[in-house]
Amino acid sequence: MRTPHAFLMCPPEYFDVSYIINPWMHGNVRKIDNALAKQQWRALYDILTDLATVRLVHPQPGSPDMVFTANAGLVLGRRFLVSRFRYPERQYEEPYFADWFMDRGYEVSLMPRDIPFEGAGDALLDRGTPRLWFAHGHRSVAAAGEVIAARLGCDVVTLRLTDQRFYHLDTCFCPLEGGHVLYYPEAFDAPSRAAIERRVPAARRIAVGEEDALAFACNAVAAGRTVVVNRASAAFVAAVGRAGFSVVQTPLTEFMKAGGSAKCLTLRLDEG
Ligand code: ARG
């Protein structure tokens, strides 16, 4: 069960919904049960520590969304490209994430000031080929994909997100080992769907229905052959099972009030 993977997480000490920057947050300002959030975060942490190494970054008061470490930036080998958050509410997180990587000897670089980019929320490495799936439309801008391609020299496939509820790529798309991909096709525009279908053979595409997508089933932490999600239907578990993966479900309802779940709460460190 134990994999060579490593993830970065941030304890939910200051987690809350204190502003609205995505549709999931509407009606949830100050509605977080922090004790329950801590319990749910701890359950995810315990599952992941059995599967991989988990490292922690110190939470910061005034940065309630810092628990969503997926958005810290993009890791590639020993390089780290720090996010440039679209909304000022999350920009306070940037230096803390930059410091964490700097202190550990990573080669840290910044996006140009005027180019919003939200890290592994919108940039996901394929698990079968060296390509990087990058999405814009809500948070990151298209130009960020060009900066990544130029600076990190990877083959970037640019996708466009069209449904507000799926505002980050990792809410509707998840590359799995062996080149499989979990995705919710309706979250993308037609050219993007075609771009995915051109590159991933039908037998490796696991298209997820709306109900699973809204339960954040695509927001999966993949560790080897295990896929950890908030909640998934029997059909999802069967489809993922046919591809050779087992599904672990752990409720993350408090984090969904902020628009995030399992994958958003982690940043994979062993990349590239
Ligand atoms: N409230 C956070 C935001 O809107 C949630 C981030 C979820 N993270 C993710 N990688 N999808 O930025």
XYZ file of C-alpha atoms and ligand atoms in Angstrom:
284
model
C 0.000 0.000 0.000
C 2.816 2.416 0.824
C 3.924 4.432 -2.207
C 7.030 6.594 -2.733
C 4.787 9.666 -2.999
C 4.922 12.778 -0.836
C 2.251 15.404 -0.276
C 2.181 18.824 1.324
C -0.766 19.632 3.574
C -1.694 22.556 5.831
C -3.600 21.997 9.106
C -7.032 23.688 9.184
C -6.233 25.798 12.271
C -7.594 28.989 10.677
C -9.802 27.396 8.047
C -13.090 29.250 7.493
C -15.276 30.721 4.802
C -14.763 34.426 5.332
C -15.138 35.731 1.752
C -16.717 34.502 -1.465
C -14.511 33.759 -4.467
C -16.291 30.726 -5.928
C -19.955 29.604 -6.121
C -19.538 26.936 -3.432
C -18.819 29.611 -0.838
C -22.175 31.375 -1.299
C -24.293 31.084 1.832
C -21.408 29.536 3.755
C -19.663 32.566 5.198
C -18.903 31.769 8.861
C -20.815 28.475 8.536
C -17.862 26.164 9.093
C -17.916 23.754 12.000
C -14.201 23.994 12.770
C -14.143 20.971 15.077
C -15.709 18.854 12.331
C -13.348 20.338 9.726
C -10.387 19.357 11.901
C -11.748 15.842 12.302
C -12.308 15.459 8.532
C -8.874 16.882 7.703
C -7.266 14.528 10.241
C -9.025 11.512 8.708
C -7.656 12.439 5.271
C -4.212 13.000 6.783
C -4.312 9.573 8.453
C -5.321 7.841 5.207
C -2.541 9.584 3.298
C 0.165 8.922 5.882
C -0.516 5.200 5.386
C -0.020 5.602 1.637
C 2.696 8.240 1.392
C 4.841 10.790 3.197
C 2.938 13.886 4.293
C 4.733 17.155 5.007
C 3.132 20.160 6.652
C 3.278 23.896 6.137
C 2.329 26.189 9.044
C -1.160 27.668 8.734
C -1.386 31.451 8.884
C -4.065 33.568 10.562
C -5.848 35.660 7.951
C -5.413 32.981 5.280
C -8.420 30.684 5.772
C -7.957 29.015 2.360
C -4.314 28.103 2.969
C -5.471 24.537 3.767
C -5.860 24.147 0.000
C -2.164 23.540 -0.631
C -2.863 22.359 -4.200
C -2.948 26.051 -5.040
C 0.512 26.844 -3.635
C 2.235 26.524 -6.983
C 3.632 24.029 -9.451
C 6.316 21.526 -8.414
C 8.570 20.056 -11.087
C 11.580 18.160 -9.760
C 13.396 20.583 -7.478
C 11.778 23.588 -9.120
C 8.777 25.401 -7.699
C 6.761 28.015 -9.564
C 4.816 30.025 -6.973
C 1.148 30.803 -7.628
C -0.137 34.307 -8.315
C -3.626 34.185 -6.933
C -6.354 35.903 -8.927
C -8.101 37.266 -5.827
C -6.319 39.467 -3.268
C -7.846 37.427 -0.421
C -5.509 34.539 -1.255
C -2.439 36.515 -2.295
C -1.258 36.631 1.354
C -0.527 32.908 1.058
C 2.075 33.333 -1.684
C 5.120 34.269 0.455
C 4.446 31.496 2.978
C 4.392 28.849 0.285
C 7.423 30.401 -1.443
C 9.341 30.332 1.871
C 8.461 26.701 2.549
C 10.031 25.633 -0.747
C 12.938 28.085 -0.512
C 13.828 26.783 2.973
C 14.001 23.272 1.539
C 16.386 24.184 -1.223
C 13.988 24.318 -4.152
C 14.725 26.638 -7.038
C 11.780 28.993 -6.561
C 10.511 31.252 -9.336
C 7.621 33.691 -9.649
C 4.990 34.310 -12.302
C 5.014 37.781 -13.813
C 2.868 40.054 -11.645
C -0.005 40.426 -14.112
C -0.435 36.700 -14.811
C -2.790 34.908 -12.413
C -1.848 31.274 -11.937
C -3.187 28.954 -9.234
C -0.650 26.159 -9.183
C -1.691 22.516 -9.088
C -5.303 23.691 -8.954
C -4.982 24.388 -12.681
C -1.817 22.544 -13.756
C -1.698 18.756 -13.492
C 1.015 16.446 -14.765
C -0.152 13.473 -16.763
C 0.716 10.112 -15.165
C 1.387 8.259 -18.404
C 3.284 10.772 -20.539
C 5.465 13.806 -19.724
C 2.704 16.276 -20.614
C 1.156 18.913 -18.369
C -2.583 19.572 -18.461
C -3.225 23.258 -17.866
C -6.579 25.036 -17.620
C -7.760 28.628 -17.660
C -11.172 30.235 -17.747
C -11.846 31.114 -14.123
C -8.622 31.527 -12.123
C -5.386 31.025 -14.077
C -5.083 32.889 -17.374
C -4.002 31.349 -20.696
C -0.705 33.256 -20.660
C 0.356 31.297 -17.560
C 0.462 28.162 -19.718
C 2.902 29.856 -22.066
C 5.139 30.928 -19.184
C 5.152 27.351 -17.849
C 6.014 25.874 -21.246
C 8.842 28.384 -21.783
C 10.247 28.195 -18.284
C 9.851 24.551 -17.377
C 10.133 23.205 -20.903
C 7.190 20.850 -20.662
C 4.601 19.917 -23.241
C 1.555 21.907 -22.108
C -1.983 21.010 -23.213
C -4.205 24.029 -22.639
C -7.857 23.463 -21.746
C -10.673 25.912 -21.114
C -13.103 25.590 -18.214
C -16.652 26.837 -18.785
C -18.718 25.913 -15.714
C -18.316 28.242 -12.705
C -18.789 25.364 -10.265
C -15.660 23.735 -11.636
C -13.406 26.748 -11.394
C -10.104 24.886 -11.027
C -8.931 22.027 -13.261
C -8.543 19.716 -10.271
C -12.278 20.001 -9.505
C -13.161 18.207 -12.763
C -10.047 16.396 -14.025
C -7.606 13.944 -12.480
C -4.764 12.099 -14.222
C -4.191 8.595 -12.846
C -1.227 6.240 -13.088
C -0.831 4.498 -16.423
C -2.306 7.390 -18.413
C -5.870 7.064 -17.171
C -7.867 10.233 -16.714
C -10.921 10.887 -14.561
C -12.936 13.834 -15.813
C -16.279 15.586 -16.007
C -16.568 16.421 -19.734
C -19.276 19.104 -19.303
C -16.895 21.351 -17.362
C -14.877 21.995 -20.555
C -15.589 23.716 -23.841
C -15.883 21.524 -26.968
C -12.319 22.068 -28.273
C -10.939 21.142 -24.850
C -13.008 17.967 -24.718
C -11.699 17.117 -28.172
C -8.133 17.857 -27.037
C -8.545 15.399 -24.153
C -10.132 12.752 -26.377
C -7.346 13.077 -28.953
C -4.672 12.395 -26.370
C -6.293 9.897 -24.042
C -7.642 6.707 -25.677
C -11.279 5.884 -24.859
C -10.252 2.882 -22.749
C -8.282 5.182 -20.453
C -10.920 7.909 -20.079
C -13.250 7.679 -17.120
C -16.049 10.173 -17.726
C -17.841 11.063 -14.530
C -21.510 12.080 -14.289
C -22.800 15.317 -12.793
C -23.768 13.821 -9.447
C -20.277 12.438 -8.837
C -18.690 15.609 -10.190
C -20.722 17.701 -7.729
C -19.602 15.394 -4.908
C -16.018 16.261 -5.986
C -15.252 12.712 -7.135
C -12.761 14.104 -9.689
C -10.994 15.970 -6.890
C -9.127 12.792 -6.114
C -5.795 12.230 -4.432
C -4.093 9.508 -6.411
C -1.433 7.557 -4.536
C -0.344 4.557 -6.545
C -3.409 2.429 -7.194
C -5.491 4.116 -4.500
C -7.788 7.034 -5.210
C -9.008 9.056 -2.224
C -12.174 11.127 -2.594
C -14.858 12.819 -0.551
C -17.672 10.620 -1.877
C -18.441 8.612 -4.994
C -21.264 6.535 -6.461
C -21.153 2.758 -6.906
C -20.844 3.365 -10.668
C -17.768 5.525 -10.103
C -16.179 2.947 -7.802
C -16.845 0.226 -10.406
C -15.465 2.260 -13.329
C -12.336 3.226 -11.411
C -12.042 -0.396 -10.247
C -12.088 -1.645 -13.862
C -9.119 0.621 -14.543
C -7.273 -1.080 -11.691
C -7.719 1.395 -8.848
C -9.425 1.164 -5.503
C -11.435 4.035 -4.091
C -11.269 5.266 -0.501
C -14.029 7.662 0.550
C -13.654 10.087 3.422
C -16.184 12.871 4.019
C -14.850 16.399 3.534
C -18.136 18.279 3.649
C -16.780 21.237 5.640
C -14.144 21.896 2.981
C -16.701 21.629 0.195
C -18.387 24.701 1.693
C -15.232 26.527 0.587
C -15.203 24.803 -2.810
C -12.547 22.200 -2.152
C -12.081 18.584 -1.151
C -9.445 15.818 -1.057
C -7.103 16.813 -3.883
C -7.314 20.549 -3.106
C -6.084 19.785 0.419
C -2.850 18.265 -0.920
C 0.053 19.208 -3.146
C 2.070 16.367 -4.608
C 5.778 16.965 -3.971
C 7.362 14.111 -5.946
C 6.777 15.489 -9.435
C 8.672 15.266 -12.684
N -11.873 28.654 -1.463
C -10.753 28.233 -2.255
C -10.676 29.091 -3.507
O -11.701 29.454 -4.028
C -10.863 26.792 -2.601
C -9.689 26.269 -3.360
C -9.839 24.840 -3.781
N -8.637 24.390 -4.348
C -8.501 23.682 -5.481
N -7.324 23.283 -5.810
N -9.504 23.448 -6.280
O -9.614 29.426 -3.980
